[in-house]
């Protein structure tokens, strides 16, 4: 896979109290990844808006930030999704609240509607900051899936660019894999033996993936593997929260329909209650 997956970065721009923090985060990421930044505003163009955006981004002029402002009226979800395709945006940054009420879970906020439909990678920011808060610990999913090797490789690339110190690869293992009903000491011992074998198998699989990543992206990073038995999505989200991870990296789901939200899979648990900033990779 390409070790420069984000050649272009987009961000939905709304003139809200978080505008400066969101733009600073996006500008820093564009510089870290050597990407062009697209500012997508849902609305008609105006000189005042362009001037305001340029004033906010003035501190990045000395770093030769490459950015373009896109104005287009219409439905926010449609405008932003169309802009990502028209300008071939690889990574879309969206501001998001951590928890959604039950009603919004089914109706969907703008950020989550875009996340469920976007064909590019998505970065959901829950606590944007004007001052840089260094990303130190990245948690990435290691579930057995065709996309996982690419996701883990991208996570190491991101860690290198952001100068992170630690990556934890979490292998979520479904409880059904044990296939033993625990009702006495003997069955408990058998269950524990099977768990240990599964952990060894999963750790071996992840270590094999990591051996294929260029050494320059692995060196100087503490790498940990963490097998967890539990519900996919919920388990890794909980782990990212209790371990105080700065970024959670996940595979994008193959599909995202209304029925998926009625019977949630892993990414829907994450979207409902964001544990930290979340990067969803296509």
XYZ file of N, CA and C in Angstrom:
846
model
N 0.837 -1.196 0.000
C 0.000 0.000 0.000
C 0.877 1.253 0.000
N 0.289 2.385 -0.371
C 1.016 3.648 -0.369
C 1.294 4.078 1.066
N 2.515 4.529 1.304
C 2.839 5.037 2.628
C 2.609 6.541 2.708
N 1.931 7.075 1.710
C 1.451 8.451 1.794
C -0.019 8.443 1.394
N -0.874 7.961 2.306
C -2.281 7.771 1.935
C -3.098 9.055 1.862
N -2.576 10.167 2.412
C -3.370 11.395 2.477
C -2.705 12.500 1.651
N -2.931 12.477 0.340
C -2.355 13.511 -0.514
C -3.186 14.788 -0.448
N -4.453 14.632 -0.090
C -5.335 15.799 0.038
C -6.232 15.608 1.259
N -6.416 16.693 1.999
C -7.218 16.671 3.224
C -8.320 17.713 3.099
N -9.534 17.334 3.480
C -10.651 18.266 3.469
C -11.201 18.458 4.869
N -11.797 19.597 5.104
C -12.473 19.835 6.385
C -13.734 20.652 6.138
N -14.821 20.224 6.760
C -16.054 20.985 6.685
C -15.925 22.218 7.560
N -16.129 23.387 6.968
C -15.923 24.654 7.680
C -17.261 25.305 7.999
N -17.537 25.459 9.274
C -18.714 26.205 9.723
C -18.215 27.335 10.619
N -18.797 28.499 10.482
C -18.350 29.644 11.272
C -18.962 29.552 12.673
N -18.368 28.646 13.452
C -18.846 28.344 14.803
C -17.740 28.669 15.793
N -18.007 28.562 17.109
C -16.964 28.840 18.111
C -15.722 27.960 17.967
N -15.873 26.749 17.373
C -14.738 25.843 17.218
C -13.970 26.040 15.913
N -14.331 27.061 15.130
C -13.733 27.232 13.812
C -12.212 27.326 13.871
N -11.689 28.188 14.727
C -10.242 28.382 14.786
C -9.528 27.100 15.188
N -10.046 26.425 16.225
C -9.415 25.182 16.682
C -9.449 24.120 15.590
N -10.589 23.975 14.909
C -10.698 22.982 13.832
C -9.730 23.284 12.690
N -9.625 24.562 12.305
C -8.731 24.935 11.216
C -7.265 24.736 11.595
N -6.923 25.042 12.836
C -5.543 24.838 13.283
C -5.183 23.351 13.257
N -6.117 22.512 13.705
C -5.867 21.064 13.679
C -5.679 20.592 12.235
N -6.554 21.045 11.347
C -6.492 20.630 9.946
C -5.209 21.123 9.276
N -4.833 22.360 9.550
C -3.627 22.928 8.955
C -2.381 22.172 9.419
N -2.329 21.864 10.703
C -1.171 21.111 11.215
C -1.082 19.745 10.553
N -2.225 19.066 10.417
C -2.221 17.741 9.796
C -1.806 17.825 8.328
N -2.269 18.847 7.625
C -1.880 19.020 6.225
C -0.363 19.186 6.103
N 0.237 19.903 7.048
C 1.689 20.089 7.023
C 2.410 18.803 7.411
N 1.905 18.103 8.426
C 2.525 16.835 8.850
C 2.523 15.815 7.718
N 1.413 15.778 6.970
C 1.273 14.777 5.912
C 1.654 15.320 4.526
N 2.122 16.579 4.478
C 2.509 17.206 3.213
C 1.362 17.121 2.199
N 0.183 17.559 2.649
C -1.043 17.437 1.850
C -1.612 18.816 1.510
N -2.419 18.860 0.467
C -3.175 20.069 0.169
C -4.438 20.058 1.014
N -4.801 21.223 1.563
C -5.965 21.336 2.432
C -7.111 22.028 1.698
N -8.279 21.383 1.717
C -9.486 21.960 1.133
C -10.439 22.361 2.252
N -10.835 23.633 2.285
C -11.802 24.124 3.260
C -13.163 24.151 2.582
N -14.077 23.306 3.058
C -15.392 23.155 2.405
C -16.449 23.888 3.231
N -16.995 24.950 2.658
C -18.029 25.712 3.358
C -19.364 25.583 2.628
N -20.382 25.181 3.379
C -21.720 25.037 2.807
C -22.389 26.410 2.831
N -22.401 27.061 1.691
C -22.968 28.406 1.605
C -22.367 29.159 0.437
N -22.860 30.365 0.213
C -22.390 31.183 -0.901
C -21.067 31.860 -0.556
N -20.228 32.083 -1.551
C -18.942 32.747 -1.282
C -19.127 34.217 -0.931
N -18.194 34.721 -0.138
C -18.192 36.150 0.183
C -16.769 36.555 0.532
N -16.431 37.787 0.235
C -15.094 38.298 0.526
C -14.813 38.282 2.028
N -15.851 38.565 2.827
C -15.671 38.599 4.279
C -15.297 37.223 4.820
N -15.947 36.181 4.302
C -15.651 34.827 4.769
C -14.233 34.416 4.371
N -13.867 34.714 3.128
C -12.520 34.376 2.668
C -11.469 35.113 3.496
N -11.731 36.376 3.776
C -10.793 37.168 4.584
C -10.660 36.579 5.980
N -11.796 36.171 6.578
C -11.779 35.603 7.930
C -10.962 34.311 7.973
N -11.132 33.470 6.969
C -10.390 32.204 6.911
C -8.894 32.449 6.735
N -8.540 33.415 5.890
C -7.128 33.726 5.664
C -6.478 34.287 6.923
N -7.219 35.089 7.676
C -6.683 35.650 8.931
C -6.396 34.528 9.927
N -7.327 33.572 10.034
C -7.141 32.462 10.977
C -5.921 31.629 10.584
N -5.746 31.398 9.289
C -4.653 30.538 8.826
C -3.344 31.291 8.595
N -3.319 32.585 8.876
C -2.111 33.393 8.667
C -0.871 32.829 9.366
N -0.989 32.264 10.591
C 0.210 31.722 11.251
C 0.887 30.585 10.480
N 0.178 29.979 9.547
C 0.735 28.846 8.794
C 1.313 29.273 7.437
N 1.237 30.583 7.170
C 1.744 31.095 5.894
C 3.244 30.841 5.769
N 3.960 31.000 6.875
C 5.418 30.805 6.855
C 5.798 29.356 6.560
N 4.851 28.417 6.818
C 5.093 26.997 6.531
C 4.638 26.616 5.124
N 4.183 27.634 4.377
C 3.730 27.440 2.991
C 2.577 26.440 2.904
N 1.613 26.625 3.796
C 0.413 25.788 3.765
C -0.308 25.964 2.437
N -0.582 24.866 1.792
C -1.288 24.875 0.506
C -2.766 24.602 0.765
N -3.624 25.608 0.578
C -5.046 25.400 0.848
C -5.919 26.080 -0.194
N -7.135 25.562 -0.295
C -8.123 26.091 -1.237
C -9.476 26.114 -0.544
N -10.240 27.191 -0.760
C -11.562 27.322 -0.149
C -12.628 26.963 -1.180
N -13.556 26.100 -0.781
C -14.650 25.672 -1.651
C -15.967 26.166 -1.050
N -16.719 26.929 -1.812
C -18.041 27.397 -1.391
C -19.094 26.715 -2.250
N -20.117 26.193 -1.587
C -21.219 25.614 -2.354
C -22.459 25.542 -1.475
N -23.576 26.147 -1.901
C -24.817 26.071 -1.130
C -25.491 24.722 -1.318
N -26.342 24.359 -0.365
C -27.082 23.107 -0.493
C -27.162 22.348 0.808
N -27.571 21.105 0.709
C -27.635 20.242 1.880
C -26.210 19.942 2.363
N -25.902 20.180 3.656
C -24.526 20.029 4.143
C -23.914 18.663 3.853
N -24.685 17.601 4.054
C -24.162 16.252 3.828
C -23.819 16.060 2.354
N -24.737 16.432 1.481
C -24.521 16.256 0.042
C -23.363 17.115 -0.464
N -23.305 18.369 0.010
C -22.249 19.280 -0.441
C -20.874 18.741 -0.070
N -20.726 18.312 1.176
C -19.413 17.837 1.638
C -19.031 16.531 0.955
N -19.981 15.614 0.815
C -19.686 14.352 0.138
C -19.317 14.574 -1.325
N -20.044 15.456 -1.999
C -19.739 15.748 -3.408
C -18.362 16.394 -3.548
N -18.024 17.270 -2.600
C -16.718 17.951 -2.659
C -15.575 16.955 -2.485
N -15.763 15.959 -1.608
C -14.693 14.974 -1.400
C -14.431 14.166 -2.670
N -15.498 13.879 -3.410
C -15.326 13.107 -4.643
C -14.790 13.985 -5.782
N -15.341 15.189 -5.896
C -14.937 16.085 -6.985
C -13.459 16.468 -6.890
N -12.969 16.680 -5.673
C -11.580 17.124 -5.480
C -10.667 15.983 -5.042
N -11.188 14.755 -5.112
C -10.389 13.556 -4.804
C -9.712 13.666 -3.433
N -10.503 14.028 -2.441
C -9.985 14.176 -1.077
C -9.787 12.796 -0.451
N -8.618 12.582 0.132
C -8.285 11.286 0.736
C -8.708 11.193 2.196
N -8.659 12.323 2.900
C -9.006 12.346 4.327
C -9.910 13.529 4.605
N -11.062 13.268 5.202
C -12.011 14.323 5.550
C -12.061 14.475 7.065
N -11.839 15.698 7.544
C -11.859 15.978 8.980
C -13.217 16.558 9.354
N -13.808 16.004 10.401
C -15.116 16.467 10.870
C -15.087 16.651 12.380
N -15.697 17.732 12.845
C -15.890 17.906 14.281
C -17.092 17.084 14.711
N -17.030 16.474 15.900
C -18.129 15.610 16.356
C -18.260 15.700 17.862
N -19.483 15.519 18.354
C -19.698 15.442 19.803
C -19.458 14.005 20.242
N -19.111 13.826 21.524
C -18.750 12.495 21.996
C -19.936 11.554 22.084
N -21.071 12.038 22.590
C -22.214 11.153 22.787
C -23.445 11.712 22.090
N -24.173 10.841 21.446
C -25.415 11.233 20.793
C -26.602 10.713 21.591
N -27.653 11.502 21.632
C -28.887 11.011 22.239
C -29.449 9.873 21.400
N -30.338 9.099 21.996
C -30.907 7.926 21.317
C -31.522 8.315 19.985
N -32.276 9.418 19.946
C -32.943 9.837 18.714
C -31.925 10.131 17.615
N -30.860 10.861 17.976
C -29.851 11.221 16.983
C -29.104 10.008 16.464
N -29.043 8.966 17.262
C -28.343 7.751 16.828
C -28.998 7.194 15.568
N -30.315 7.256 15.512
C -31.025 6.733 14.354
C -31.210 7.790 13.265
N -31.448 9.034 13.665
C -31.627 10.089 12.685
C -30.273 10.495 12.110
N -29.284 10.628 12.998
C -27.913 10.892 12.578
C -27.549 12.360 12.537
N -26.473 12.739 13.208
C -25.945 14.095 13.095
C -25.276 14.231 11.735
N -24.935 15.448 11.358
C -24.302 15.679 10.059
C -22.993 14.901 9.963
N -22.190 14.953 11.030
C -20.887 14.264 11.007
C -21.064 12.765 10.818
N -22.022 12.193 11.510
C -22.199 10.748 11.420
C -22.849 10.329 10.101
N -23.731 11.163 9.587
C -24.309 10.867 8.269
C -23.214 10.843 7.210
N -22.307 11.814 7.272
C -21.208 11.858 6.314
C -20.290 10.655 6.500
N -20.014 10.314 7.761
C -19.134 9.185 8.058
C -19.683 7.896 7.465
N -20.986 7.714 7.545
C -21.598 6.471 7.058
C -21.641 6.390 5.534
N -21.505 7.533 4.861
C -21.634 7.532 3.400
C -20.338 7.835 2.666
N -19.349 8.383 3.343
C -18.128 8.841 2.668
C -17.334 7.690 2.068
N -16.706 7.969 0.931
C -15.859 6.975 0.270
C -14.377 7.208 0.569
N -14.097 8.264 1.343
C -12.715 8.546 1.741
C -12.557 8.263 3.234
N -11.325 8.331 3.712
C -11.078 8.155 5.144
C -11.624 9.352 5.914
N -11.991 9.118 7.173
C -12.612 10.149 8.006
C -11.850 10.294 9.311
N -11.617 11.542 9.740
C -11.061 11.805 11.069
C -12.098 12.583 11.861
N -12.603 11.981 12.935
C -13.580 12.636 13.809
C -12.842 13.249 14.993
N -12.949 14.568 15.118
C -12.283 15.288 16.197
C -13.291 15.641 17.281
N -13.005 15.240 18.519
C -13.936 15.575 19.601
C -13.429 16.722 20.468
N -12.111 16.970 20.446
C -11.559 18.043 21.274
C -10.485 18.802 20.495
N -10.882 19.528 19.449
C -9.886 20.280 18.684
C -9.247 21.368 19.541
N -7.986 21.684 19.246
C -7.258 22.643 20.071
C -6.441 23.587 19.195
N -6.432 24.852 19.561
C -5.596 25.835 18.863
C -4.124 25.514 19.121
N -3.797 25.252 20.382
C -2.443 24.828 20.721
C -2.319 23.335 20.456
N -1.213 22.922 19.877
C -1.060 21.512 19.561
C -0.958 20.660 20.816
N -1.785 19.615 20.879
C -1.685 18.592 21.916
C -1.091 17.363 21.232
N 0.106 17.008 21.616
C 0.820 15.947 20.911
C 0.111 14.603 21.037
N 0.028 13.900 19.924
C -0.542 12.545 19.905
C 0.543 11.578 20.365
N 0.339 10.967 21.531
C 1.356 10.095 22.104
C 1.023 8.607 21.969
N -0.253 8.267 22.088
C -0.644 6.847 22.099
C -1.747 6.613 21.065
N -1.505 5.705 20.132
C -2.481 5.347 19.104
C -2.930 3.913 19.324
N -4.236 3.706 19.325
C -4.810 2.359 19.381
C -5.371 2.041 18.009
N -5.055 0.851 17.486
C -5.528 0.471 16.155
C -6.145 -0.917 16.216
N -7.223 -1.121 15.467
C -7.861 -2.439 15.481
C -6.996 -3.467 14.745
N -6.984 -4.682 15.286
C -6.223 -5.766 14.681
C -7.089 -6.955 14.347
N -8.408 -6.723 14.191
C -9.310 -7.831 13.929
C -8.990 -8.502 12.607
N -9.344 -9.768 12.489
C -9.043 -10.523 11.275
C -9.980 -10.063 10.166
N -9.415 -9.301 9.221
C -10.210 -8.692 8.152
C -9.260 -8.353 7.001
N -9.734 -8.431 5.756
C -8.869 -8.128 4.618
C -8.253 -6.723 4.661
N -8.940 -5.777 5.326
C -8.454 -4.391 5.374
C -7.446 -4.137 6.493
N -7.323 -5.090 7.422
C -6.580 -4.814 8.649
C -5.101 -4.543 8.427
N -4.454 -5.290 7.544
C -3.019 -5.053 7.319
C -2.772 -3.636 6.823
N -3.604 -3.175 5.904
C -3.469 -1.808 5.403
C -3.721 -0.801 6.524
N -4.727 -1.071 7.368
C -5.061 -0.168 8.473
C -3.907 -0.064 9.465
N -3.321 -1.193 9.824
C -2.209 -1.184 10.776
C -1.006 -0.454 10.179
N -0.717 -0.711 8.906
C 0.396 -0.031 8.236
C 0.177 1.479 8.219
N -1.044 1.899 7.914
C -1.370 3.330 7.906
C -1.240 3.935 9.297
N -1.620 3.167 10.320
C -1.509 3.654 11.700
C -0.056 3.932 12.059
N 0.865 3.078 11.594
C 2.286 3.306 11.850
C 2.788 4.532 11.087
N 2.282 4.706 9.869
C 2.645 5.902 9.096
C 2.177 7.160 9.830
N 0.936 7.153 10.301
C 0.393 8.293 11.037
C 1.209 8.543 12.301
N 1.549 7.477 13.016
C 2.340 7.610 14.247
C 3.688 8.262 13.953
N 4.311 7.863 12.850
C 5.609 8.436 12.470
C 5.478 9.921 12.179
N 4.466 10.296 11.398
C 4.301 11.696 11.012
C 3.938 12.570 12.215
N 3.173 12.017 13.154
C 2.740 12.795 14.324
C 3.687 12.649 15.507
N 4.754 11.865 15.322
C 5.766 11.632 16.369
C 5.157 11.004 17.617
N 4.262 10.062 17.398
C 3.672 9.335 18.531
C 4.704 8.382 19.131
N 4.503 8.044 20.392
C 5.476 7.210 21.101
C 5.059 5.751 21.191
N 3.748 5.486 21.074
C 3.276 4.131 21.350
C 2.098 3.768 20.454
N 2.077 2.515 19.999
C 0.931 1.962 19.273
C 0.505 0.675 19.959
N -0.792 0.551 20.217
C -1.349 -0.699 20.736
C -2.295 -1.272 19.688
N -2.009 -2.493 19.263
C -2.882 -3.181 18.308
C -3.827 -4.065 19.106
N -5.109 -3.768 19.035
C -6.118 -4.498 19.809
C -6.818 -5.519 18.918
N -6.678 -6.795 19.288
C -7.366 -7.866 18.569
C -8.648 -8.207 19.331
N -9.775 -7.803 18.791
C -11.059 -8.123 19.421
C -11.467 -9.536 19.014
N -11.664 -10.389 20.010
C -11.977 -11.796 19.763
C -13.387 -12.078 20.274
N -14.214 -12.606 19.397
C -15.586 -12.910 19.793
C -15.617 -14.036 20.814
N -16.456 -13.872 21.822
C -16.565 -14.855 22.902
C -16.967 -16.232 22.369
N -17.689 -16.247 21.231
C -18.159 -17.520 20.666
C -17.008 -18.431 20.235
N -15.812 -17.850 20.047
C -14.676 -18.668 19.607
C -14.259 -19.693 20.652
N -14.628 -19.461 21.899
C -14.225 -20.403 22.966
C -15.053 -21.678 22.894
N -16.348 -21.544 22.615
C -17.239 -22.688 22.376
C -17.266 -23.688 23.537
N -17.117 -23.199 24.738
C -17.209 -24.073 25.922
C -18.086 -23.388 26.953
N -19.046 -24.134 27.455
C -19.882 -23.622 28.526
C -19.166 -23.859 29.848
N -18.898 -22.783 30.578
C -18.169 -22.887 31.844
C -19.168 -23.099 32.981
N -19.129 -24.311 33.558
C -20.034 -24.585 34.681
C -19.340 -25.339 35.813
N -18.035 -25.578 35.690
C -17.283 -26.191 36.789
C -15.801 -25.870 36.611
N -14.963 -26.346 37.528
C -13.528 -26.033 37.494
C -12.848 -26.604 36.250
N -13.272 -27.790 35.834
C -12.657 -28.428 34.670
C -12.928 -27.625 33.402
N -14.194 -27.242 33.204
C -14.543 -26.463 32.009
C -13.907 -25.068 32.052
N -13.730 -24.527 33.258
C -13.077 -23.224 33.399
C -11.612 -23.310 32.950
N -10.929 -24.394 33.390
C -9.536 -24.580 32.982
C -9.432 -24.754 31.469
N -10.346 -25.542 30.886
C -10.337 -25.747 29.432
C -10.576 -24.427 28.704
N -11.490 -23.632 29.248
C -11.791 -22.338 28.647
C -10.557 -21.433 28.683
N -9.842 -21.413 29.793
C -8.654 -20.569 29.932
C -7.539 -21.029 28.983
N -7.407 -22.351 28.816
C -6.395 -22.886 27.894
C -6.695 -22.456 26.465
N -7.976 -22.557 26.085
C -8.376 -22.156 24.733
C -8.130 -20.656 24.529
N -8.436 -19.857 25.560
C -8.199 -18.411 25.463
C -6.730 -18.100 25.225
N -5.863 -18.787 25.965
C -4.428 -18.548 25.816
C -3.950 -18.943 24.419
N -4.473 -20.050 23.891
C -4.107 -20.466 22.538
C -4.556 -19.450 21.497
N -5.763 -18.922 21.678
C -6.285 -17.918 20.747
C -5.444 -16.647 20.824
N -5.073 -16.250 22.042
C -4.237 -15.056 22.222
C -2.898 -15.218 21.507
N -2.272 -16.393 21.661
C -0.996 -16.657 21.005
C -1.143 -16.615 19.483
N -2.262 -17.188 18.988
C -2.521 -17.199 17.552
C -2.683 -15.781 17.010
N -3.471 -14.968 17.735
C -3.733 -13.597 17.289
C -2.476 -12.737 17.366
N -1.705 -12.893 18.446
C -0.463 -12.124 18.576
C 0.516 -12.471 17.461
N 0.567 -13.759 17.105
C 1.445 -14.207 16.022
C 1.017 -13.584 14.692
N -0.303 -13.522 14.459
C -0.823 -12.936 13.219
C -0.457 -11.455 13.124
N -0.605 -10.728 14.225
C -0.295 -9.299 14.232
C 1.201 -9.061 14.056
N 2.015 -9.855 14.736
C 3.472 -9.691 14.615
C 3.925 -9.932 13.176
N 3.258 -10.863 12.499
C 3.591 -11.128 11.097
C 3.262 -9.916 10.232
N 2.121 -9.269 10.501
C 1.750 -8.057 9.758
C 2.794 -6.968 9.971
N 3.225 -6.795 11.218
C 4.166 -5.719 11.557
C 5.517 -5.934 10.884
N 5.894 -7.196 10.663
C 7.188 -7.464 10.002
C 7.219 -6.953 8.564
N 6.054 -6.741 7.961
C 5.998 -6.262 6.580
C 6.014 -4.728 6.483
N 5.965 -4.057 7.623
C 5.974 -2.593 7.638
C 7.426 -2.111 7.579
N 7.748 -1.134 6.722
C 9.120 -0.625 6.652
C 9.660 -0.232 8.030
N 10.912 -0.563 8.277
C 11.514 -0.352 9.602
C 11.462 1.102 10.049
N 11.554 2.027 9.099
C 11.561 3.442 9.471
C 10.265 3.883 10.139
N 9.183 3.140 9.900
C 7.904 3.493 10.516
C 7.663 2.753 11.831
N 8.508 1.803 12.132
C 8.349 1.009 13.349
C 9.361 1.419 14.419
N 10.533 1.885 13.985
C 11.582 2.224 14.945
C 11.166 3.386 15.837
N 11.646 3.346 17.068
C 11.392 4.380 18.088
C 9.935 4.452 18.535
N 9.144 3.414 18.207
C 7.756 3.353 18.669
C 7.573 2.106 19.524
N 7.015 2.288 20.691
C 6.695 1.148 21.555
C 5.457 0.460 20.992
N 5.574 -0.829 20.695
C 4.463 -1.573 20.085
C 3.941 -2.611 21.074
N 2.642 -2.589 21.286
C 1.999 -3.534 22.207
C 0.835 -4.216 21.495
N 0.646 -5.506 21.733
C -0.548 -6.196 21.236
C -1.451 -6.503 22.419
N -2.758 -6.364 22.218
C -3.714 -6.533 23.315
C -4.941 -7.320 22.845
N -4.923 -8.656 23.020
C -6.134 -9.434 22.691
C -7.229 -9.162 23.724
N -8.459 -8.968 23.246
C -9.596 -8.710 24.136
C -10.773 -9.573 23.685
N -11.368 -10.279 24.646
C -12.575 -11.047 24.352
C -13.791 -10.170 24.650
N -14.663 -10.015 23.655
C -15.843 -9.184 23.879
C -16.502 -8.774 22.582
N -17.399 -7.811 22.680
C -18.170 -7.349 21.531
C -17.343 -6.398 20.688
N -17.231 -6.681 19.391
C -16.420 -5.851 18.511
C -16.942 -4.422 18.467
N -16.030 -3.468 18.513
C -16.409 -2.063 18.509
C -16.495 -1.533 19.912
N -17.329 -2.154 20.722
C -17.470 -1.705 22.106
C -16.183 -1.951 22.875
N -15.593 -3.131 22.691
C -14.396 -3.509 23.458
C -13.215 -2.599 23.154
N -12.958 -2.362 21.875
C -11.819 -1.525 21.509
C -12.062 -0.068 21.895
N -13.312 0.382 21.790
C -13.642 1.743 22.206
C -13.408 1.928 23.696
N -13.835 0.935 24.474
C -13.635 0.993 25.932
C -12.143 0.967 26.262
N -11.385 0.127 25.552
C -9.946 0.048 25.807
C -9.269 1.386 25.486
N -9.639 1.993 24.350
C -9.059 3.280 23.968
C -9.349 4.347 25.010
N -10.539 4.263 25.602
C -10.928 5.249 26.615
C -10.144 5.061 27.909
N -10.089 3.817 28.416
C -9.429 3.597 29.715
C -7.899 3.716 29.604
N -7.356 3.482 28.411
C -5.907 3.611 28.227
C -5.519 5.043 27.849
N -6.522 5.916 27.766
C -6.322 7.329 27.449
C -5.577 7.523 26.124
N -5.983 6.750 25.138
C -5.389 6.880 23.810
C -5.749 8.241 23.217
N -4.841 8.779 22.423
C -5.083 10.065 21.767
C -5.788 9.893 20.434
N -5.667 8.685 19.859
C -6.276 8.430 18.555
C -6.624 6.955 18.446
N -7.827 6.679 17.953
C -8.264 5.312 17.670
C -8.380 5.160 16.166
N -7.692 4.155 15.602
C -7.702 3.924 14.158
C -8.480 2.646 13.865
N -9.455 2.759 12.959
C -10.352 1.644 12.659
C -10.477 1.426 11.154
N -10.805 0.175 10.766
C -11.195 -0.102 9.385
C -12.540 0.555 9.097
N -12.718 1.065 7.893
C -14.054 1.477 7.466
C -14.877 0.226 7.212
N -16.168 0.245 7.568
C -16.999 -0.929 7.313
C -17.234 -1.125 5.824
N -17.475 -2.369 5.443
C -17.746 -2.674 4.037
C -19.059 -2.048 3.597
N -20.027 -2.035 4.493
C -21.317 -1.421 4.181
C -21.829 -0.709 5.419
N -22.754 0.230 5.232
C -23.319 0.984 6.341
C -24.755 1.335 5.974
N -25.692 0.490 6.376
C -27.091 0.692 6.028
C -27.907 0.960 7.277
N -29.182 1.287 7.062
C -30.075 1.509 8.198
C -30.159 0.266 9.068
N -30.177 -0.900 8.448
C -30.280 -2.151 9.213
C -29.025 -2.392 10.030
N -27.878 -1.936 9.532
C -26.647 -2.045 10.313
C -26.755 -1.229 11.593
N -27.499 -0.114 11.521
C -27.628 0.719 12.711
C -28.653 0.144 13.688
N -29.621 -0.604 13.170
C -30.563 -1.265 14.067
C -29.895 -2.430 14.793
N -28.979 -3.101 14.095
C -28.229 -4.215 14.678
C -26.749 -3.858 14.568
N -26.252 -2.997 15.469
C -24.958 -2.351 15.292
C -23.782 -3.308 15.169
N -22.859 -2.981 14.248
C -21.598 -3.686 14.205
C -20.544 -2.783 14.833
N -19.258 -3.137 14.685
C -18.212 -2.484 15.456
C -18.166 -0.971 15.296
N -18.218 -0.453 14.064
C -18.044 0.979 13.875
C -19.210 1.771 14.440
N -20.414 1.188 14.477
C -21.566 1.903 15.013
C -21.439 2.124 16.518
N -20.827 1.172 17.238
C -20.591 1.376 18.674
C -19.645 2.557 18.883
N -18.648 2.668 18.011
C -17.693 3.763 18.115
C -18.378 5.096 17.827
N -19.219 5.142 16.779
C -19.870 6.393 16.382
C -20.855 6.884 17.431
N -21.447 5.964 18.172
C -22.444 6.354 19.161
C -21.803 7.020 20.372
N -20.625 6.550 20.750
C -19.956 7.115 21.927
C -18.454 7.155 21.648
N -18.014 8.247 21.063
C -16.609 8.370 20.663
C -15.698 8.398 21.892
N -14.741 7.459 21.991
C -13.867 7.418 23.162
C -12.751 8.438 23.092
N -12.380 8.855 21.894
C -11.294 9.802 21.659
C -11.408 10.233 20.197
N -10.423 10.923 19.656
C -10.431 11.212 18.222
C -10.365 9.860 17.482
N -11.117 9.754 16.399
C -11.222 8.461 15.694
C -10.891 8.667 14.212
N -9.965 7.834 13.719
C -9.607 7.816 12.296
C -10.152 6.554 11.682
N -11.064 6.703 10.717
C -11.678 5.544 10.040
C -11.101 5.482 8.637
N -10.357 4.424 8.360
C -9.603 4.310 7.108
C -10.343 3.489 6.053
N -10.410 4.038 4.858
C -10.960 3.303 3.715
C -9.884 2.409 3.109
